[in-house]
Amino acid sequence: MFNKRKNKTFNYNSRFSKDEIKNVKTESDTKSEITSEWKRTRKTGAGKRKVGLPLLILLLGIIIAVMYYLEYKL
């Protein structure tokens, strides 16, 4: 009497094929490699800057002392 409804079927193709998904994964791997390289570079550069900052402050102090000496003592 009543016909049963058939389940709807869809011919769905994923937005990315399996090959494209693999390419996306490799791109994300390369991005993570680049970020890790930058982190390593930044850490090594920070050590160099830590030594230079006190030296610059000392140099600034010496310059201020010399300017004071030249202005008031001469």
XYZ file of N, CA and C in Angstrom:
222
model
N 0.819 -1.169 0.000
C 0.000 0.000 0.000
C 0.876 1.251 0.000
N 1.784 1.355 0.996
C 2.699 2.492 1.004
C 4.067 2.014 0.550
N 4.661 2.808 -0.287
C 6.026 2.485 -0.713
C 7.012 3.013 0.321
N 7.978 2.181 0.662
C 8.995 2.618 1.607
C 9.905 3.640 0.935
N 10.285 4.615 1.720
C 11.184 5.623 1.179
C 12.598 5.061 1.146
N 13.258 5.322 0.060
C 14.652 4.905 -0.038
C 15.529 5.939 0.663
N 16.571 5.442 1.247
C 17.539 6.360 1.833
C 18.198 7.163 0.724
N 18.412 8.412 1.023
C 19.054 9.261 0.031
C 20.522 8.886 -0.067
N 21.004 8.867 -1.243
C 22.423 8.604 -1.449
C 23.048 9.840 -2.072
N 24.261 10.098 -1.668
C 24.973 11.258 -2.181
C 26.266 10.787 -2.814
N 26.580 11.380 -3.898
C 27.874 11.122 -4.524
C 28.828 12.225 -4.072
N 29.278 12.081 -2.857
C 30.116 13.120 -2.265
C 31.572 12.830 -2.553
N 32.227 13.813 -3.109
C 33.678 13.746 -3.271
C 34.280 14.737 -2.289
N 35.252 14.286 -1.559
C 35.847 15.177 -0.569
C 36.468 16.378 -1.259
N 36.594 17.419 -0.493
C 37.127 18.649 -1.054
C 38.552 18.460 -1.535
N 39.291 17.653 -0.821
C 40.659 17.364 -1.207
C 40.785 15.871 -1.458
N 41.482 15.555 -2.497
C 41.720 14.136 -2.734
C 42.795 13.658 -1.762
N 43.017 12.377 -1.699
C 43.999 11.835 -0.760
C 45.397 12.358 -1.066
N 45.719 12.518 -2.340
C 47.031 13.050 -2.697
C 47.194 14.486 -2.210
N 46.143 15.279 -2.357
C 46.224 16.669 -1.918
C 46.334 16.751 -0.399
N 45.679 15.843 0.303
C 45.782 15.815 1.763
C 47.219 15.496 2.166
N 47.853 14.567 1.463
C 49.249 14.249 1.753
C 50.133 15.466 1.512
N 49.859 16.205 0.428
C 50.641 17.407 0.144
C 50.450 18.446 1.238
N 49.221 18.581 1.721
C 48.951 19.538 2.789
C 49.705 19.131 4.047
N 49.735 17.826 4.338
C 50.464 17.357 5.512
C 51.952 17.651 5.373
N 52.511 17.431 4.183
C 53.932 17.711 4.005
C 54.203 19.205 4.100
N 53.267 20.033 3.630
C 53.443 21.479 3.762
C 53.437 21.886 5.230
N 52.529 21.279 6.008
C 52.498 21.613 7.433
C 53.764 21.113 8.125
N 54.305 19.972 7.672
C 55.558 19.479 8.238
C 56.700 20.448 7.952
N 56.746 20.969 6.725
C 57.808 21.918 6.393
C 57.643 23.206 7.187
N 56.383 23.627 7.408
C 56.158 24.832 8.209
C 56.631 24.621 9.639
N 56.359 23.432 10.185
C 56.800 23.167 11.559
C 58.322 23.091 11.628
N 58.954 22.570 10.570
C 60.412 22.531 10.543
C 60.982 23.942 10.515
N 60.358 24.806 9.726
C 60.829 26.184 9.625
C 60.683 26.887 10.967
N 59.532 26.663 11.631
C 59.338 27.325 12.927
C 60.344 26.818 13.955
N 60.653 25.530 13.915
C 61.633 25.013 14.874
C 63.022 25.579 14.580
N 63.346 25.768 13.295
C 64.634 26.368 12.955
C 64.706 27.810 13.445
N 63.609 28.552 13.292
C 63.589 29.940 13.754
C 63.713 30.001 15.269
N 63.074 29.059 15.967
C 63.176 29.043 17.426
C 64.620 28.809 17.853
N 65.289 27.868 17.163
C 66.688 27.608 17.484
C 67.546 28.841 17.211
N 67.308 29.488 16.086
C 68.077 30.677 15.729
C 67.827 31.794 16.728
N 66.582 31.964 17.118
C 66.237 33.021 18.060
C 66.891 32.773 19.415
N 66.943 31.512 19.838
C 67.562 31.203 21.126
C 69.060 31.477 21.092
N 69.718 31.127 20.005
C 71.152 31.373 19.932
C 71.434 32.861 19.815
N 70.589 33.596 19.123
C 70.772 35.036 18.998
C 70.527 35.758 20.304
N 69.632 35.238 21.127
C 69.319 35.877 22.406
C 70.529 35.833 23.328
N 71.297 34.776 23.283
C 72.492 34.684 24.112
C 73.515 35.741 23.740
N 73.623 36.023 22.468
C 74.559 37.046 22.024
C 74.097 38.429 22.472
N 72.800 38.675 22.426
C 72.272 39.981 22.803
C 72.386 40.221 24.303
N 72.274 39.197 25.101
C 72.367 39.360 26.552
C 73.741 39.878 26.945
N 74.762 39.458 26.248
C 76.111 39.918 26.544
C 76.272 41.359 26.065
N 75.655 41.727 24.962
C 75.819 43.052 24.386
C 75.078 44.139 25.129
N 73.957 43.835 25.750
C 73.156 44.850 26.430
C 73.882 45.471 27.622
N 74.475 44.702 28.517
C 75.231 45.341 29.608
C 76.401 46.181 29.088
N 77.012 45.716 28.014
C 78.112 46.473 27.427
C 77.621 47.818 26.904
N 76.466 47.842 26.269
C 75.908 49.097 25.769
C 75.536 50.039 26.909
N 74.994 49.494 27.976
C 74.643 50.326 29.136
C 75.906 50.915 29.761
N 76.950 50.120 29.864
C 78.226 50.605 30.386
C 78.794 51.701 29.493
N 78.734 51.502 28.200
C 79.216 52.502 27.250
C 78.422 53.801 27.374
N 77.126 53.699 27.533
C 76.284 54.883 27.718
C 76.665 55.623 29.002
N 76.905 54.875 30.064
C 77.330 55.489 31.324
C 78.656 56.212 31.184
N 79.595 55.615 30.472
C 80.901 56.251 30.262
C 80.746 57.533 29.451
N 79.916 57.495 28.428
C 79.692 58.688 27.601
C 79.079 59.810 28.431
N 78.101 59.474 29.261
C 77.473 60.490 30.116
C 78.494 61.058 31.099
N 79.341 60.199 31.674
C 80.365 60.661 32.618
C 81.364 61.584 31.928
N 81.781 61.245 30.733
C 82.725 62.081 29.985
C 82.089 63.417 29.639
N 80.820 63.403 29.218
C 80.131 64.661 28.902
C 80.034 65.544 30.148
N 79.732 64.961 31.294
C 79.643 65.714 32.550
C 81.004 66.310 32.902
N 82.034 65.482 32.771
C 83.390 65.937 33.093
C 83.804 67.094 32.193
N 83.544 66.958 30.896
C 83.941 68.007 29.960
C 83.150 69.297 30.181
N 81.901 69.181 30.590
C 81.065 70.365 30.747
C 81.381 71.127 32.029
N 81.569 70.432 33.138
C 81.709 71.120 34.418
C 83.151 71.238 34.905
N 84.031 70.385 34.495
C 85.394 70.404 35.023
C 86.338 71.234 34.161
N 85.996 71.467 32.933
C 86.893 72.246 32.068
C 86.478 73.659 31.940
